[in-house]
Short mmCIF file of C-alpha atoms and ligand atoms in Angstrom, two decimals:
data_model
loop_
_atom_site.label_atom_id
_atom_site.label_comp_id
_atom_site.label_asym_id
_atom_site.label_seq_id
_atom_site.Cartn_x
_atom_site.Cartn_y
_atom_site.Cartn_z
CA UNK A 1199 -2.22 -77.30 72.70
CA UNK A 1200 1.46 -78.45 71.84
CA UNK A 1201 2.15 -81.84 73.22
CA UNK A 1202 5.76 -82.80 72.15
CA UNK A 1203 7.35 -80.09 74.43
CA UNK A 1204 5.25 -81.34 77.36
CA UNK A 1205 6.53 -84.60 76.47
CA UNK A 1206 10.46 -83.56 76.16
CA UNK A 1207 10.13 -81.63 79.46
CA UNK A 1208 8.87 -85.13 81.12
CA UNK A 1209 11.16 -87.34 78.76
CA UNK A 1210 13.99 -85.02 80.35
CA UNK A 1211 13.30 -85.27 84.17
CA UNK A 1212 10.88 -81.64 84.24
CA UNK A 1213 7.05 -81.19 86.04
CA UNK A 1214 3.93 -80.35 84.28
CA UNK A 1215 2.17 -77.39 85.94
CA UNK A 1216 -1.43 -78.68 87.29
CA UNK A 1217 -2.77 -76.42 84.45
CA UNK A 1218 -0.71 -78.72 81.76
CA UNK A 1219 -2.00 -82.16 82.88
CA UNK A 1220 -5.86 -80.56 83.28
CA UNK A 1221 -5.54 -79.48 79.83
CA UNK A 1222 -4.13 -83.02 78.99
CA UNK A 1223 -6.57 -85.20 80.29
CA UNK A 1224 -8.91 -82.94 78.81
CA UNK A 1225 -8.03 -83.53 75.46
CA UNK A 1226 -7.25 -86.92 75.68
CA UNK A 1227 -10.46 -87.31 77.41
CA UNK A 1228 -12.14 -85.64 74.34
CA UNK A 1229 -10.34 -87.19 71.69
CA UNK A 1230 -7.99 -84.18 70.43
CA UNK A 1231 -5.16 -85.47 72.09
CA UNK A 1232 -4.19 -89.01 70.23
CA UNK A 1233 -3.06 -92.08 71.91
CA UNK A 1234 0.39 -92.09 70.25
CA UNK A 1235 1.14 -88.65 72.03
CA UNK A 1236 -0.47 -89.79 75.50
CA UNK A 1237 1.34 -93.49 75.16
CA UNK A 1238 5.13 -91.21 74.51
CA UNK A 1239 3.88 -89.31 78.14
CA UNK A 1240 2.71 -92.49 79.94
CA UNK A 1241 6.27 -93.81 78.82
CA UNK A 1242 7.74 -90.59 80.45
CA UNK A 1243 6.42 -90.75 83.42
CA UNK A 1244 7.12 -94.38 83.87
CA UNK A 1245 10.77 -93.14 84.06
CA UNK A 1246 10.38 -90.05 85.50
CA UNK A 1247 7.68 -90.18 87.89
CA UNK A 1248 5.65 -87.36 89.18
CA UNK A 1249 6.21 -85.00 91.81
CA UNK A 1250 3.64 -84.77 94.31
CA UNK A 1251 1.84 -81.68 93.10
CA UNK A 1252 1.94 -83.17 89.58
CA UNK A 1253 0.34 -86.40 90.65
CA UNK A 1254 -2.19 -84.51 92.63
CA UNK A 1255 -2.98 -82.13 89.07
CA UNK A 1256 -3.37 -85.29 87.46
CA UNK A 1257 -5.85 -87.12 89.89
CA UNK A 1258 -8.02 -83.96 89.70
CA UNK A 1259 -8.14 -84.02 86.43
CA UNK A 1260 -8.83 -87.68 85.70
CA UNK A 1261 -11.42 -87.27 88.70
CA UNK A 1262 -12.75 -84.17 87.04
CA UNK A 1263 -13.29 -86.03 83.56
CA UNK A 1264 -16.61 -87.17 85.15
CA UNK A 1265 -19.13 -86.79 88.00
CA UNK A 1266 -18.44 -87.08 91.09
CA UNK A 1267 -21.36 -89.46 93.08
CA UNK A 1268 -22.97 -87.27 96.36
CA UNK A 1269 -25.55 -88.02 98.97
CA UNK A 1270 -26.49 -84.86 100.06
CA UNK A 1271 -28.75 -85.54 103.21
CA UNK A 1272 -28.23 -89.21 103.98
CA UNK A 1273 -25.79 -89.37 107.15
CA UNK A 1274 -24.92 -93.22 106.36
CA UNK A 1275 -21.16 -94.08 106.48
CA UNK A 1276 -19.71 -95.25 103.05
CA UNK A 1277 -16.49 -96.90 102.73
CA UNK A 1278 -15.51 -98.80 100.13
CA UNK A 1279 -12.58 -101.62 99.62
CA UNK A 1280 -10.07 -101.54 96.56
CA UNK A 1281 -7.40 -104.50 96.28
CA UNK A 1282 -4.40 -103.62 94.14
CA UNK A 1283 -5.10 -107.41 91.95
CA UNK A 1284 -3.84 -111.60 93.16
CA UNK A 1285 -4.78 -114.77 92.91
CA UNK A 1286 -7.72 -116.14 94.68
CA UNK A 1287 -8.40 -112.84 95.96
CA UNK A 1288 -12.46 -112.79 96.05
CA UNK A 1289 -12.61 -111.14 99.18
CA UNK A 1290 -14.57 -108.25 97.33
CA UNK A 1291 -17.89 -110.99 97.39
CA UNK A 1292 -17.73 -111.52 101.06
CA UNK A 1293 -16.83 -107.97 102.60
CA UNK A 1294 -19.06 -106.21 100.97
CA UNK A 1295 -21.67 -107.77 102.15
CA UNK A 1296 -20.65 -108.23 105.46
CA UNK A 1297 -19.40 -104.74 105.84
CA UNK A 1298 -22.99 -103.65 104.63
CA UNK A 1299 -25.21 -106.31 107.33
CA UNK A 1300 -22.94 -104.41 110.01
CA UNK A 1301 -24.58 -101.02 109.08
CA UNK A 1302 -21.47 -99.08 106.52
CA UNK A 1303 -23.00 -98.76 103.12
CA UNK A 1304 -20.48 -100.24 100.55
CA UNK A 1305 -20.57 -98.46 97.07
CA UNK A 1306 -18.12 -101.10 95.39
CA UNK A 1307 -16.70 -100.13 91.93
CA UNK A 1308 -14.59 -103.03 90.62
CA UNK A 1309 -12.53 -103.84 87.66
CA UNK A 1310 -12.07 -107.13 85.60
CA UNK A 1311 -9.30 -109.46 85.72
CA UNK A 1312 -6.55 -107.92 84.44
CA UNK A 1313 -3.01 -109.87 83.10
CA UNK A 1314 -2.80 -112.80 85.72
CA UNK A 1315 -4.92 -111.41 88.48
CA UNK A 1316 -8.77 -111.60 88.70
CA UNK A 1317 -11.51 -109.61 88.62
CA UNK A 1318 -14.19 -108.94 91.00
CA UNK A 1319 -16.68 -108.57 87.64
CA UNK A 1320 -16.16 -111.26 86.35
CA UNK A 1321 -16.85 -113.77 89.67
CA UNK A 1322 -20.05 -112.08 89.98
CA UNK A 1323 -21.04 -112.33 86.65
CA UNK A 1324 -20.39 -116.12 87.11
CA UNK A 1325 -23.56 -115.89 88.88
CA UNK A 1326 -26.50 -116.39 86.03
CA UNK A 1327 -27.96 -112.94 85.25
CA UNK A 1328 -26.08 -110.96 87.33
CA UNK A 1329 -25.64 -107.06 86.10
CA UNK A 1330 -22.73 -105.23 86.83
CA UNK A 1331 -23.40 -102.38 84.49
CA UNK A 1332 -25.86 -100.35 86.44
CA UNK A 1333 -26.48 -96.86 85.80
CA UNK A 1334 -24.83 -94.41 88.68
CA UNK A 1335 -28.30 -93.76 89.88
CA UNK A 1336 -29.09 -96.91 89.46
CA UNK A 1337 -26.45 -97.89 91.36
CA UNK A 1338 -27.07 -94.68 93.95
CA UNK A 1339 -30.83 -95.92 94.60
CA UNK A 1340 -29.37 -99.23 95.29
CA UNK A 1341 -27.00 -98.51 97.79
CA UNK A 1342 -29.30 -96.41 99.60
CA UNK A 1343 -32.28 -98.75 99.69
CA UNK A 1344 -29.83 -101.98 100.37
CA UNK A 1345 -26.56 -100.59 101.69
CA UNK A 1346 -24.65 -102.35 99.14
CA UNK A 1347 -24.14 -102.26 95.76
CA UNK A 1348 -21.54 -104.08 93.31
CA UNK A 1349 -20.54 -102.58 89.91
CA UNK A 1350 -18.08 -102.18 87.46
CA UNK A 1351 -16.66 -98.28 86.55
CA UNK A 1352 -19.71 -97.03 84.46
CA UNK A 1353 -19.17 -94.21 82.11
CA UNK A 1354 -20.06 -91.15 84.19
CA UNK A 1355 -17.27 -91.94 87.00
CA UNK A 1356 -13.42 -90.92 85.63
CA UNK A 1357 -14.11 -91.33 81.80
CA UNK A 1358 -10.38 -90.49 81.87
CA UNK A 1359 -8.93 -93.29 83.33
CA UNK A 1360 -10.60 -95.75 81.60
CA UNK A 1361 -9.25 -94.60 78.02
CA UNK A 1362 -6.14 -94.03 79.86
CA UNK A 1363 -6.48 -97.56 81.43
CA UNK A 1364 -6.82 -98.96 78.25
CA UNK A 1365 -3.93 -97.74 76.99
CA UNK A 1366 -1.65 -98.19 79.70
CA UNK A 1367 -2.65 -101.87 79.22
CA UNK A 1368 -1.22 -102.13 75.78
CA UNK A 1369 1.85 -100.43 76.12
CA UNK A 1370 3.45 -101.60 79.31
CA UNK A 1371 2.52 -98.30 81.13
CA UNK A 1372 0.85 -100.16 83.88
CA UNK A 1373 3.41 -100.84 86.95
CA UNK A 1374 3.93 -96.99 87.88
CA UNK A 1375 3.48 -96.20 91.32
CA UNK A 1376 2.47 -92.57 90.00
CA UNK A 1377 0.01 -94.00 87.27
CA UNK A 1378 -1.76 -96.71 89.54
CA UNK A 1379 -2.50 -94.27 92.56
CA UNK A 1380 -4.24 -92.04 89.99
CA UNK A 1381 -5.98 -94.52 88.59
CA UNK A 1382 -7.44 -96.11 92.04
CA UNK A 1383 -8.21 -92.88 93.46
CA UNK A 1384 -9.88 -90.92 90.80
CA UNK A 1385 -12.21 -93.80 90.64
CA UNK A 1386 -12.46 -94.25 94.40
CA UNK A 1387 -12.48 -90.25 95.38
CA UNK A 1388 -15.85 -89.90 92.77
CA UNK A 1389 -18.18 -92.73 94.84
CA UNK A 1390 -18.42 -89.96 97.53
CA UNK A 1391 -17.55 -92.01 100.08
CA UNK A 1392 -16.75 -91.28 103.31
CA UNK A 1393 -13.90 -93.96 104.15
CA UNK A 1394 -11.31 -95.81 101.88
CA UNK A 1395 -9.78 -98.91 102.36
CA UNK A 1396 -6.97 -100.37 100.57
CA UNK A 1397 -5.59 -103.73 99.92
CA UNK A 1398 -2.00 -103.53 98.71
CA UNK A 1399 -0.45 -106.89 97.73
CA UNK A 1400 3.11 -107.56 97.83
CA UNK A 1401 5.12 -110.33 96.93
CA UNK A 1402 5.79 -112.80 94.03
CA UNK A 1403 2.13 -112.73 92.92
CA UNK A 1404 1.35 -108.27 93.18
CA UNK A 1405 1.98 -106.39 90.17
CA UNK A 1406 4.62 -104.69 92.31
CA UNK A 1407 6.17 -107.72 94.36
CA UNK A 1408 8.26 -106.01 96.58
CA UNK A 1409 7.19 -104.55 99.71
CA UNK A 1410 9.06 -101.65 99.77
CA UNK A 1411 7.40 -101.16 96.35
CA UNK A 1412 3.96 -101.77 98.25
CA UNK A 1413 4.68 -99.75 101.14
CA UNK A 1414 5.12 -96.89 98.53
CA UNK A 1415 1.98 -97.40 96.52
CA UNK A 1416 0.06 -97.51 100.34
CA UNK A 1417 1.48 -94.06 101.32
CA UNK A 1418 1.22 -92.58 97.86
CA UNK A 1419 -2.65 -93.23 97.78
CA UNK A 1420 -3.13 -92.65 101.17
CA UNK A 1421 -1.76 -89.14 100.89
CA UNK A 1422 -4.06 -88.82 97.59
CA UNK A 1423 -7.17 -89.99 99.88
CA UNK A 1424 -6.60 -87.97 103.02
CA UNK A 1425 -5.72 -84.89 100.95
CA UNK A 1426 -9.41 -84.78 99.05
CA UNK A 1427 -10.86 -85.11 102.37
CA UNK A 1428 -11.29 -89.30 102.40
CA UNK A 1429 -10.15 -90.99 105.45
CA UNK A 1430 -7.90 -93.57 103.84
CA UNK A 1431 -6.35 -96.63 105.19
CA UNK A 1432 -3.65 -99.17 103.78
CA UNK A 1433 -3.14 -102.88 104.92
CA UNK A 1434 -0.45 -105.28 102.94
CA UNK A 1435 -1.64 -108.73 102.43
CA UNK A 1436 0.19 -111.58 101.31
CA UNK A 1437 -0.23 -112.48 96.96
CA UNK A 1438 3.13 -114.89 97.37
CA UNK A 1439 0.62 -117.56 97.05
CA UNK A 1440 -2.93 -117.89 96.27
CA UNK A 1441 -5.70 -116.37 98.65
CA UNK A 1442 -7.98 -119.48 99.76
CA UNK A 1443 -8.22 -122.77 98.12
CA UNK A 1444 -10.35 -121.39 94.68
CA UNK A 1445 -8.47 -120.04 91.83
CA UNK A 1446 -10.74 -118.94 88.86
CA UNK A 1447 -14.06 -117.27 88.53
CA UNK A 1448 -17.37 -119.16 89.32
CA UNK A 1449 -15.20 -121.42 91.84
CA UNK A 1450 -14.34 -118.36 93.58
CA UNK A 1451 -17.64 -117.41 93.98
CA UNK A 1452 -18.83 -120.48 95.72
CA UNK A 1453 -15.84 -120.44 97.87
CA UNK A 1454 -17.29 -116.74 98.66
CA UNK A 1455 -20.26 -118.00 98.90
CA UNK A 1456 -19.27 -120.82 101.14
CA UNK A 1457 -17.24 -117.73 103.29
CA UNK A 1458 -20.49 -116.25 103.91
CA UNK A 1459 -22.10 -118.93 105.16
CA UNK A 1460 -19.32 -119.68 107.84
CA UNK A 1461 -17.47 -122.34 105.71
CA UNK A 1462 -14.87 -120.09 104.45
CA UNK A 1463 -11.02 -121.67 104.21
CA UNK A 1464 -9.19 -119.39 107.05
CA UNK A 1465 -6.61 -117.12 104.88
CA UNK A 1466 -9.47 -115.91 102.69
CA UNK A 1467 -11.39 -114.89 106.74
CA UNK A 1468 -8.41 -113.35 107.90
CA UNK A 1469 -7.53 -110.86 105.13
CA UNK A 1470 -11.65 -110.37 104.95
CA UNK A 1471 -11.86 -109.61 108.44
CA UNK A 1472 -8.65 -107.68 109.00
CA UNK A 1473 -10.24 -105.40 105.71
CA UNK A 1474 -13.68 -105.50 107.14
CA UNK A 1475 -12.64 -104.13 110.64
CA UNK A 1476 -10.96 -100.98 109.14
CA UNK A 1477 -14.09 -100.64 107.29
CA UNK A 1478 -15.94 -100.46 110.41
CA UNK A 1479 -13.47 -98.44 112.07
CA UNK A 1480 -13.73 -95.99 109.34
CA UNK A 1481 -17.22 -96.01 109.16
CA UNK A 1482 -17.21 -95.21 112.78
CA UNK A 1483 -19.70 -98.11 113.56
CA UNK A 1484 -17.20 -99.29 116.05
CA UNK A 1485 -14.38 -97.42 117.97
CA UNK A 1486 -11.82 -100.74 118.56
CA UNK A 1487 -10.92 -102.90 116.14
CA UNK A 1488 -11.84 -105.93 118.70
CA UNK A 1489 -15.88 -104.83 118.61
CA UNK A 1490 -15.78 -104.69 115.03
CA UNK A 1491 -14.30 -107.97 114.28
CA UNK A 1492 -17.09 -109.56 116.81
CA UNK A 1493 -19.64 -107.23 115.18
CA UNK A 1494 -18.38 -108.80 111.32
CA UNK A 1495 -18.18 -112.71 113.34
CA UNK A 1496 -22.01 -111.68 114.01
CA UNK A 1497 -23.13 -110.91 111.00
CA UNK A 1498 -21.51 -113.64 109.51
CA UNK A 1499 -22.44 -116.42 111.73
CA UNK A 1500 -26.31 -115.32 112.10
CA UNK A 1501 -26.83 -115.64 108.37
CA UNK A 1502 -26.70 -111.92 107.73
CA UNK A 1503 -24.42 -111.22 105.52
CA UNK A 1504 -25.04 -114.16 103.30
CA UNK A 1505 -28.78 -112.74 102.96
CA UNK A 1506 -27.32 -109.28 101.80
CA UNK A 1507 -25.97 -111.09 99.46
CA UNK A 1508 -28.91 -112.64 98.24
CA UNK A 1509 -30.64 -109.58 98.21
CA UNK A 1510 -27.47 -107.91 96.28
CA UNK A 1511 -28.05 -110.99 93.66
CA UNK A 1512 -32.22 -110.13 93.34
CA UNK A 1513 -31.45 -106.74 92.65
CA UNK A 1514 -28.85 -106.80 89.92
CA UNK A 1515 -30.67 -109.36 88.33
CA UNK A 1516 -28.99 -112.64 88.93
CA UNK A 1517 -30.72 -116.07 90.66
CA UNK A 1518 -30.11 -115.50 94.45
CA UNK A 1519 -31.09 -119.58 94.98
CA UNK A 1520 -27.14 -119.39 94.03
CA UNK A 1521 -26.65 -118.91 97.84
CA UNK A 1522 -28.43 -122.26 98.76
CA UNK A 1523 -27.15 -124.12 95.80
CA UNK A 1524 -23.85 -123.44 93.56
CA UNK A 1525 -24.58 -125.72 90.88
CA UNK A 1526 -26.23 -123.14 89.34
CA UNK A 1527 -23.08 -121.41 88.29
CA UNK A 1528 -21.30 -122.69 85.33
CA UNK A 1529 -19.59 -126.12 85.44
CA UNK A 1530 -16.57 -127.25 83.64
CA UNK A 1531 -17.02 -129.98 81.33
CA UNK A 1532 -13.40 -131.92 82.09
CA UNK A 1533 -12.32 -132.02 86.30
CA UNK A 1534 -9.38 -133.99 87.41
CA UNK A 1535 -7.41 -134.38 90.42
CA UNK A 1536 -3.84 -133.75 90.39
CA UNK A 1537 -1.68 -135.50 92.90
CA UNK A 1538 1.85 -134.75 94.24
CA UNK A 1539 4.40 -135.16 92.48
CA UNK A 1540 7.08 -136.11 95.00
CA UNK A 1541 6.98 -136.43 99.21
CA UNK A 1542 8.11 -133.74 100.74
CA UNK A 1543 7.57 -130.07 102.14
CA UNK A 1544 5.08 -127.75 99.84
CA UNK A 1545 7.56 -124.64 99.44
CA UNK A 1546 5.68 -122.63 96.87
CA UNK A 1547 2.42 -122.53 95.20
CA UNK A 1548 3.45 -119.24 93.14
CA UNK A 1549 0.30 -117.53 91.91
CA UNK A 1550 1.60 -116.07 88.94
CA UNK A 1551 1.62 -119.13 86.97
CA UNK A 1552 -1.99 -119.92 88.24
CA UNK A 1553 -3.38 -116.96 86.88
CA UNK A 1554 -1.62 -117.15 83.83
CA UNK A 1555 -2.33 -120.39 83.46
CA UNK A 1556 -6.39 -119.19 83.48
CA UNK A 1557 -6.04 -116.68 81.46
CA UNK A 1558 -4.58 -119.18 78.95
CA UNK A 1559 -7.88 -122.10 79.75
CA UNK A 1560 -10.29 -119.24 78.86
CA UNK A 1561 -10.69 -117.66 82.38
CA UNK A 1562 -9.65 -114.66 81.39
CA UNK A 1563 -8.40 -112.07 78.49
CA UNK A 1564 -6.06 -111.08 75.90
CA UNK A 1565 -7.93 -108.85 74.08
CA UNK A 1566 -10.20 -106.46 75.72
CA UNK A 1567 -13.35 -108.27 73.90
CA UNK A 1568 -12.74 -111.86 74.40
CA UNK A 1569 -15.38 -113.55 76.31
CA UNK A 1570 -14.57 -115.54 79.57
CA UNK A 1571 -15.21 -119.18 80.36
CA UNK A 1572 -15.99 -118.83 84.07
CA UNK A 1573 -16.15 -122.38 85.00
CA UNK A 1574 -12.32 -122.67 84.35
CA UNK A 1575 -9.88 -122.99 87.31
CA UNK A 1576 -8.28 -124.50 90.51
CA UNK A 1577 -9.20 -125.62 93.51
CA UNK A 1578 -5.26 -126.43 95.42
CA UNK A 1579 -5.98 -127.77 99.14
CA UNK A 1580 -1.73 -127.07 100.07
CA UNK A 1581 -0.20 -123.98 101.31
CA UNK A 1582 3.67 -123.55 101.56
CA UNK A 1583 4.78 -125.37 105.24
CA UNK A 1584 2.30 -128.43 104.49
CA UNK A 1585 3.59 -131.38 104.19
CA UNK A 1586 2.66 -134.02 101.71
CA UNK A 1587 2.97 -137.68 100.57
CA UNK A 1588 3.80 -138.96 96.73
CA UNK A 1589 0.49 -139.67 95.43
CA UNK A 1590 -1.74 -137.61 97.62
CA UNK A 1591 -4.36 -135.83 95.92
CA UNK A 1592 -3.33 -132.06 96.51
CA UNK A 1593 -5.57 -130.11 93.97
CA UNK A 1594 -8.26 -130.17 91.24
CA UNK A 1595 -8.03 -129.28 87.96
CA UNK A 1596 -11.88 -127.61 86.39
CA UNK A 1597 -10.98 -127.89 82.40
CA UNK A 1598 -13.24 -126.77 79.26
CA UNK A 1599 -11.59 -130.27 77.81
CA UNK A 1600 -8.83 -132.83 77.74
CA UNK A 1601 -6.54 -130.01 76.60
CA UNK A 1602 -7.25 -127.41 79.05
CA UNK A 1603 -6.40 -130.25 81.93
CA UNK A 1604 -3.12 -131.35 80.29
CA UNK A 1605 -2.25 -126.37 80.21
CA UNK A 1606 -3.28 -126.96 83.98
CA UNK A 1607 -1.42 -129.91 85.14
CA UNK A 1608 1.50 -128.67 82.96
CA UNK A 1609 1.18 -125.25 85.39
CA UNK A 1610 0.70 -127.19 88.84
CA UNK A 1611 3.38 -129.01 87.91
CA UNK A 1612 5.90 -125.52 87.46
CA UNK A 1613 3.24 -123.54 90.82
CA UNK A 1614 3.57 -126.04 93.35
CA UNK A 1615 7.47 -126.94 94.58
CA UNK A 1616 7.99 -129.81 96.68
CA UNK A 1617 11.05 -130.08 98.35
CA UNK A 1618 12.45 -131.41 101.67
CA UNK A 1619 11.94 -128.27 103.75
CA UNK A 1620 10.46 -124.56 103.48
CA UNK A 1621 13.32 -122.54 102.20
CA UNK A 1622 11.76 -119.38 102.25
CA UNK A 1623 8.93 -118.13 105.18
CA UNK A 1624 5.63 -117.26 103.48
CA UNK A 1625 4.71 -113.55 103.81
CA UNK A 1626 2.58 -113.05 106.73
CA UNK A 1627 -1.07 -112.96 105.38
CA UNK A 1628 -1.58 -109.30 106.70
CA UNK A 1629 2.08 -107.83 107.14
CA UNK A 1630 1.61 -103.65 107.45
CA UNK A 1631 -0.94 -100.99 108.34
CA UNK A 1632 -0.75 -97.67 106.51
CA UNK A 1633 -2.02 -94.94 107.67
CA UNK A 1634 -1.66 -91.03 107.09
CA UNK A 1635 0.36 -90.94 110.51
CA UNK A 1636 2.74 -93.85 108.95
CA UNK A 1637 3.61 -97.79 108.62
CA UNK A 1638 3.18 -100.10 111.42
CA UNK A 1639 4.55 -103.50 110.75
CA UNK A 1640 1.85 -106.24 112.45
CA UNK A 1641 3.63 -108.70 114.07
CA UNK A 1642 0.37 -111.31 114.71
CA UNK A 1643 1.65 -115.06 114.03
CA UNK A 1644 0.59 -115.83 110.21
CA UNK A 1645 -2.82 -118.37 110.05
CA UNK A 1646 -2.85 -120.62 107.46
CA UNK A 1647 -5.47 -121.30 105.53
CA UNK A 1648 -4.39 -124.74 105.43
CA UNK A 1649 -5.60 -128.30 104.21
CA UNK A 1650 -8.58 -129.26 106.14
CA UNK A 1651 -9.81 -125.60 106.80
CA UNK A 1652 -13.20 -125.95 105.12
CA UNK A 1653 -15.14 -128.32 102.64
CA UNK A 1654 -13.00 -128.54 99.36
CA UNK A 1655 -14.44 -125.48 97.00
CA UNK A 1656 -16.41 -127.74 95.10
CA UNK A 1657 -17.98 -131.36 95.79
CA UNK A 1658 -18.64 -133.17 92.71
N1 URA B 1408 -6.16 -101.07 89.19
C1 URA B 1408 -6.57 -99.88 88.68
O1 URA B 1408 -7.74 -99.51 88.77
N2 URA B 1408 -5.66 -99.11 88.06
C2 URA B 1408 -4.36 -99.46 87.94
O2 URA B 1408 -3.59 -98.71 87.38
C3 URA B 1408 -3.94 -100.71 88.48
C4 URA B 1408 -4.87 -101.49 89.11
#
């Protein structure tokens, strides 16, 4: 096939036909088409976007790279969750199972950190032993003898995306509206589930910060979803600061773990709960959103959920005693407290600098094979609107050594602001539901998951 003209007509505003982007992926997916060519369309499309059937063509196709998972026979609900990337965001550890101990079967397919935001892999593979990379039927038997199952994209599910993945990450072919909906949803649309939820991030902290931007990315998926036949649902959450009080991998897993067992700081409950109860709602386990948030309170305060998780650990091959006791996961060698600065009003802790700041301690990558120190991190007790004193203890620092806590004072010092009063109104923590039928802007007062919400993340 020629590629350069299918490249000019995109380079110069023109549509694929579906038959063009099949035969695309195809090749690119089989190795005749090189990455030079595909990085000149990715770089197209970028500019150009897609139009709707073209995006559609192109979803098929990266679906169609692969197998697509079924359960032909077993009547069980399955919904999954997919967050678009933050900050703090573990609430992957806690929904899933929670949404499981309520009775909706969560096939979860998760990605690793990625630039400044986390990754759902790599928190549980904080945990000593755990396996992400189970086999799909592995993973199938799993989820239908448990009801949950956690794992990272294996190679049978949109082979496409993840060379394409790859490459987007290298050439700055990442923050496409177009390119990210195909992306999620070839992945998602193969789990054969029955229910999709999605949790779009806006502000300073999202790969797309601007709501509007969000809002787009919602509907844009959303019609992907609904069109395949998969019930799919939107909600915007707030990334204009961190989610919870834990910033970095195996301290975000015991501050999921301490979420499961009903000590959970309140932002991280909220966004879990508001996700969890369109999870229900799509699994049709509950028919108003007020039964299924009592049904997740349930499983969360009788112990439940926290024992799906255990039995999620056993199976994939980590130490489930991690529930009862986080000092097994990995513990930095260098901790410090870092105290404020100044007296004043906390008007930013911007998340963008966190993560970054991770990334550079040895939390996370920049290359594809570099290894990750997960006992890096944060643990920051303010939230923009608190107030605090000169000298008051206001987060903790989890270092490999003396240098990695003089990279993350340096970055508390430029993430939190102090200054007489808020300037600027944090988002509200869950701000829009999307929905096939449209947006509907949630006008609940914001919780914070303020100072004094739970224990600190970790007691040393
Ligand atoms: N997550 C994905 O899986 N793909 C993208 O393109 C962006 C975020």
């Amino acid at each position: 096939m020629l590629v350069v003209p299918l490249i000019e007509r995109k380079r110069e505003g023109g549509a694929l036909t579906p038959e063009e982007w099949s035969a695309l992926v195809a090749g690119f997916t089989a190795g005749r088409i090189p990455d030079y060519q595909m990085s000149a369309l990715l770089m197209a499309v970028m500019w150009r976007g897609l139009e709707r059937q073209e995006l559609a063509a192109l979803t098929d196709a990266m679906i169609a790279s692969g197998q697509r998972l079924t359960f032909e026979g077993w009547s069980m609900p399955r919904v999954d969750k997919h967050s678009t990337g933050g900050v703090g965001d573990k609430v992957s550890l806690v929904l899933a199972p929670l949404v499981a101990a309520c009775g909706v079967a969560v096939p979860m397919m998760s990605g690793r950190g990625l630039g400044h935001t986390g990754g759902t892999l790599d928190k549980l593979e904080a945990i000593p032993g755990f396996r992400t990379d189970l086999s799909l039927a592995e993973a199938k038997s799993q989820l239908q003898r448990l009801g949950v199952v956690m794992i990272g994209q294996t190679p049978e599910i949109a082979p496409a995306d993840k060379r394409l993945y790859a490459l987007r990450d290298v050439t700055s072919t990442v923050a496409a509206i177009p390119l990210i909906s195909a992306s999620i949803m070839s992945k998602k649309l193969a789990e054969g589930l029955t229910g999709l939820v999605l949790d779009v991030k806006h502000g300073s902290g999202a790969f797309l910060p601007e709501t509007e931007r969000g809002l787009e990315l919602a509907r844009t998926m959303i019609a992907l979803g609904e069109d395949r036949g998969c019930p799919t649902v939107a909600l915007l959450t707030a990334m204009d600061r961190p989610l919870g009080r834990a910033c970095g991998n195996a301290l975000e897993t015991e501050e999921a773990i301490l979420a499961l067992r009903g000590e959970g700081p309140e932002d991280l409950m909220e966004v879990t709960y508001a996700l969890g109860v369109e999870m229900l709602l799509a699994g049709k386990i509950e028919s108003s959103a007020a039964k299924a948030r009592q049904r997740l309170e349930n499983a969360l305060s009788s112990g439940l959920a926290a024992e799906k998780f255990e039995q999620v650990i056993e199976a994939q091959g980590g130490n489930p005693k991690v529930v009862e006791d986080a000092s097994t996961l990995p513990q930095a060698q260098a901790v410090e407290v870092f105290a404020a600065p100044d007296t004043g009003v906390v008007t930013r802790v911007e998340p963008r600098v966190l993560g970054r700041a991770i990334v550079a301690m040895g939390g996370g990558r920049t290359r594809v094979e570099d290894a990750v120190d997960a006992s890096v991190g944060f643990v920051i007790t303010v939230k923009p609107g608190d107030k605090v004193l000169a000298g008051e203890p206001i987060a903790s620092v989890f270092a490999r050594d003396p240098a990695g806590v003089e990279l993350a004072f340096e970055a508390l010092r430029q993430a939190i602001v102090i200054d007489e009063r808020l300037t600027q109104r944090p988002l509200p923590l869950v701000s829009h539901r999307v929905t096939r039928d449209g947006v509907e802007a949630l006008t609940a007062p914001e919780k914070k998951g303020g100072r004094g919400a739970s224990p600190s993340a970790r007691k040393r």
